[in-house]
PDB file of C-alpha atoms in Angstrom:
ATOM      1  CA  UNK A   1      60.647 129.762  62.644  1.00  0.00           C
ATOM      2  CA  UNK A   2      62.403 127.331  64.994  1.00  0.00           C
ATOM      3  CA  UNK A   3      63.039 130.193  67.416  1.00  0.00           C
ATOM      4  CA  UNK A   4      59.328 131.096  67.307  1.00  0.00           C
ATOM      5  CA  UNK A   5      58.447 127.520  68.249  1.00  0.00           C
ATOM      6  CA  UNK A   6      60.783 127.462  71.249  1.00  0.00           C
ATOM      7  CA  UNK A   7      60.326 130.985  72.586  1.00  0.00           C
ATOM      8  CA  UNK A   8      57.171 132.541  73.941  1.00  0.00           C
ATOM      9  CA  UNK A   9      53.870 131.010  74.788  1.00  0.00           C
ATOM     10  CA  UNK A  10      53.309 127.342  74.219  1.00  0.00           C
ATOM     11  CA  UNK A  11      51.914 126.645  70.783  1.00  0.00           C
ATOM     12  CA  UNK A  12      50.582 123.549  69.097  1.00  0.00           C
ATOM     13  CA  UNK A  13      53.819 123.366  67.096  1.00  0.00           C
ATOM     14  CA  UNK A  14      55.849 123.474  70.297  1.00  0.00           C
ATOM     15  CA  UNK A  15      53.773 120.720  71.909  1.00  0.00           C
ATOM     16  CA  UNK A  16      54.131 118.550  68.804  1.00  0.00           C
ATOM     17  CA  UNK A  17      57.884 119.142  68.649  1.00  0.00           C
ATOM     18  CA  UNK A  18      58.473 118.214  72.285  1.00  0.00           C
ATOM     19  CA  UNK A  19      56.088 115.251  72.044  1.00  0.00           C
ATOM     20  CA  UNK A  20      58.074 113.968  69.043  1.00  0.00           C
ATOM     21  CA  UNK A  21      61.334 114.417  70.943  1.00  0.00           C
ATOM     22  CA  UNK A  22      59.859 112.522  73.917  1.00  0.00           C
ATOM     23  CA  UNK A  23      58.530 109.710  71.730  1.00  0.00           C
ATOM     24  CA  UNK A  24      61.940 109.297  70.093  1.00  0.00           C
ATOM     25  CA  UNK A  25      63.915 109.684  73.340  1.00  0.00           C
ATOM     26  CA  UNK A  26      62.169 107.263  75.691  1.00  0.00           C
ATOM     27  CA  UNK A  27      63.306 104.067  73.935  1.00  0.00           C
ATOM     28  CA  UNK A  28      66.871 105.409  74.055  1.00  0.00           C
ATOM     29  CA  UNK A  29      67.001 106.742  77.629  1.00  0.00           C
ATOM     30  CA  UNK A  30      69.250 103.875  78.723  1.00  0.00           C
ATOM     31  CA  UNK A  31      71.861 105.232  76.288  1.00  0.00           C
ATOM     32  CA  UNK A  32      71.658 108.811  77.599  1.00  0.00           C
ATOM     33  CA  UNK A  33      74.420 109.939  79.920  1.00  0.00           C
ATOM     34  CA  UNK A  34      73.397 111.644  83.156  1.00  0.00           C
ATOM     35  CA  UNK A  35      73.807 115.128  81.711  1.00  0.00           C
ATOM     36  CA  UNK A  36      71.600 114.131  78.783  1.00  0.00           C
ATOM     37  CA  UNK A  37      68.872 112.961  81.168  1.00  0.00           C
ATOM     38  CA  UNK A  38      69.140 116.165  83.168  1.00  0.00           C
ATOM     39  CA  UNK A  39      69.127 118.306  80.019  1.00  0.00           C
ATOM     40  CA  UNK A  40      66.096 116.525  78.585  1.00  0.00           C
ATOM     41  CA  UNK A  41      64.116 117.151  81.764  1.00  0.00           C
ATOM     42  CA  UNK A  42      65.340 120.756  81.926  1.00  0.00           C
ATOM     43  CA  UNK A  43      64.476 121.522  78.296  1.00  0.00           C
ATOM     44  CA  UNK A  44      60.941 120.224  78.731  1.00  0.00           C
ATOM     45  CA  UNK A  45      60.446 122.040  82.027  1.00  0.00           C
ATOM     46  CA  UNK A  46      61.682 125.365  80.719  1.00  0.00           C
ATOM     47  CA  UNK A  47      58.979 125.415  78.024  1.00  0.00           C
ATOM     48  CA  UNK A  48      56.263 123.872  80.228  1.00  0.00           C
ATOM     49  CA  UNK A  49      56.189 120.689  78.183  1.00  0.00           C
ATOM     50  CA  UNK A  50      54.812 117.568  79.845  1.00  0.00           C
ATOM     51  CA  UNK A  51      54.656 114.919  77.120  1.00  0.00           C
ATOM     52  CA  UNK A  52      52.549 111.840  77.806  1.00  0.00           C
ATOM     53  CA  UNK A  53      53.750 108.639  76.204  1.00  0.00           C
ATOM     54  CA  UNK A  54      51.730 105.790  74.725  1.00  0.00           C
ATOM     55  CA  UNK A  55      51.960 103.878  78.026  1.00  0.00           C
ATOM     56  CA  UNK A  56      50.086 106.743  79.732  1.00  0.00           C
ATOM     57  CA  UNK A  57      53.092 107.893  81.752  1.00  0.00           C
ATOM     58  CA  UNK A  58      54.858 111.198  81.369  1.00  0.00           C
ATOM     59  CA  UNK A  59      58.319 111.751  79.967  1.00  0.00           C
ATOM     60  CA  UNK A  60      59.326 112.770  83.496  1.00  0.00           C
ATOM     61  CA  UNK A  61      58.295 109.341  84.838  1.00  0.00           C
ATOM     62  CA  UNK A  62      60.580 107.722  82.290  1.00  0.00           C
ATOM     63  CA  UNK A  63      63.432 110.131  83.023  1.00  0.00           C
ATOM     64  CA  UNK A  64      63.098 109.389  86.755  1.00  0.00           C
ATOM     65  CA  UNK A  65      63.275 105.646  86.216  1.00  0.00           C
ATOM     66  CA  UNK A  66      66.304 105.993  83.941  1.00  0.00           C
ATOM     67  CA  UNK A  67      68.016 108.339  86.417  1.00  0.00           C
ATOM     68  CA  UNK A  68      67.565 106.443  89.689  1.00  0.00           C
ATOM     69  CA  UNK A  69      70.119 103.677  89.021  1.00  0.00           C
ATOM     70  CA  UNK A  70      72.680 106.260  87.866  1.00  0.00           C
ATOM     71  CA  UNK A  71      72.302 108.962  90.505  1.00  0.00           C
ATOM     72  CA  UNK A  72      75.789 108.333  91.891  1.00  0.00           C
ATOM     73  CA  UNK A  73      77.142 109.591  88.544  1.00  0.00           C
ATOM     74  CA  UNK A  74      75.191 112.865  88.624  1.00  0.00           C
ATOM     75  CA  UNK A  75      77.133 116.013  89.433  1.00  0.00           C
ATOM     76  CA  UNK A  76      75.587 118.422  91.946  1.00  0.00           C
ATOM     77  CA  UNK A  77      74.577 120.621  88.982  1.00  0.00           C
ATOM     78  CA  UNK A  78      72.885 117.667  87.230  1.00  0.00           C
ATOM     79  CA  UNK A  79      70.999 116.797  90.435  1.00  0.00           C
ATOM     80  CA  UNK A  80      69.950 120.391  90.900  1.00  0.00           C
ATOM     81  CA  UNK A  81      68.724 120.718  87.322  1.00  0.00           C
ATOM     82  CA  UNK A  82      66.849 117.433  87.537  1.00  0.00           C
ATOM     83  CA  UNK A  83      65.115 118.344  90.802  1.00  0.00           C
ATOM     84  CA  UNK A  84      64.317 121.842  89.538  1.00  0.00           C
ATOM     85  CA  UNK A  85      62.843 120.388  86.334  1.00  0.00           C
ATOM     86  CA  UNK A  86      60.477 118.131  88.238  1.00  0.00           C
ATOM     87  CA  UNK A  87      59.415 120.996  90.488  1.00  0.00           C
ATOM     88  CA  UNK A  88      58.950 123.381  87.532  1.00  0.00           C
ATOM     89  CA  UNK A  89      56.884 120.854  85.613  1.00  0.00           C
ATOM     90  CA  UNK A  90      54.692 120.131  88.631  1.00  0.00           C
ATOM     91  CA  UNK A  91      55.480 116.426  88.509  1.00  0.00           C
ATOM     92  CA  UNK A  92      56.377 114.215  91.398  1.00  0.00           C
ATOM     93  CA  UNK A  93      58.288 110.988  91.652  1.00  0.00           C
ATOM     94  CA  UNK A  94      58.742 110.103  95.345  1.00  0.00           C
ATOM     95  CA  UNK A  95      61.239 107.331  94.570  1.00  0.00           C
ATOM     96  CA  UNK A  96      63.459 109.724  92.633  1.00  0.00           C
ATOM     97  CA  UNK A  97      63.143 112.469  95.239  1.00  0.00           C
ATOM     98  CA  UNK A  98      64.160 110.115  98.050  1.00  0.00           C
ATOM     99  CA  UNK A  99      67.174 108.913  96.062  1.00  0.00           C
ATOM    100  CA  UNK A 100      68.175 112.490  95.137  1.00  0.00           C
ATOM    101  CA  UNK A 101      67.972 113.462  98.824  1.00  0.00           C
ATOM    102  CA  UNK A 102      70.201 110.515  99.767  1.00  0.00           C
ATOM    103  CA  UNK A 103      72.670 111.293  96.964  1.00  0.00           C
ATOM    104  CA  UNK A 104      72.821 114.902  98.111  1.00  0.00           C
ATOM    105  CA  UNK A 105      73.567 113.886 101.694  1.00  0.00           C
ATOM    106  CA  UNK A 106      76.308 111.513 100.541  1.00  0.00           C
ATOM    107  CA  UNK A 107      77.778 114.235  98.345  1.00  0.00           C
ATOM    108  CA  UNK A 108      77.745 116.762 101.193  1.00  0.00           C
ATOM    109  CA  UNK A 109      79.345 114.235 103.562  1.00  0.00           C
ATOM    110  CA  UNK A 110      82.066 113.547 100.989  1.00  0.00           C
ATOM    111  CA  UNK A 111      82.704 117.257 100.509  1.00  0.00           C
ATOM    112  CA  UNK A 112      82.895 117.780 104.265  1.00  0.00           C
ATOM    113  CA  UNK A 113      85.475 114.975 104.573  1.00  0.00           C
ATOM    114  CA  UNK A 114      87.548 116.489 101.764  1.00  0.00           C
ATOM    115  CA  UNK A 115      87.263 120.057 103.060  1.00  0.00           C
ATOM    116  CA  UNK A 116      90.521 121.546 104.257  1.00  0.00           C
ATOM    117  CA  UNK A 117      90.132 124.884 105.994  1.00  0.00           C
ATOM    118  CA  UNK A 118      92.622 127.560 105.164  1.00  0.00           C
ATOM    119  CA  UNK A 119      95.149 128.449 107.813  1.00  0.00           C
TER     120      UNK A 119
END
């Protein structure tokens, strides 16, 4: 049954499940590590879930706000998954996108400095 809820077209059960997860997760987002934030966004995006919380904002708004202060701790894969999740869900958060762009540039600069070509 659980597989039926998560796979295939979006059902009422699936929406309720992901809404419940969002409702329970938002108060705890400050305790999530960066992979947890990325995974939460990814899981919702993959099933086209866009939960709206009691404050009228989406789960993705809350994930963005929890992620911004911790972007320096995100791996390139975490950043990629987070950005992909926002794109897939059709949500936008200009503040997050600007910070992700800056973090990506810093990461690329760091990799370039550490790069040692083979002889």
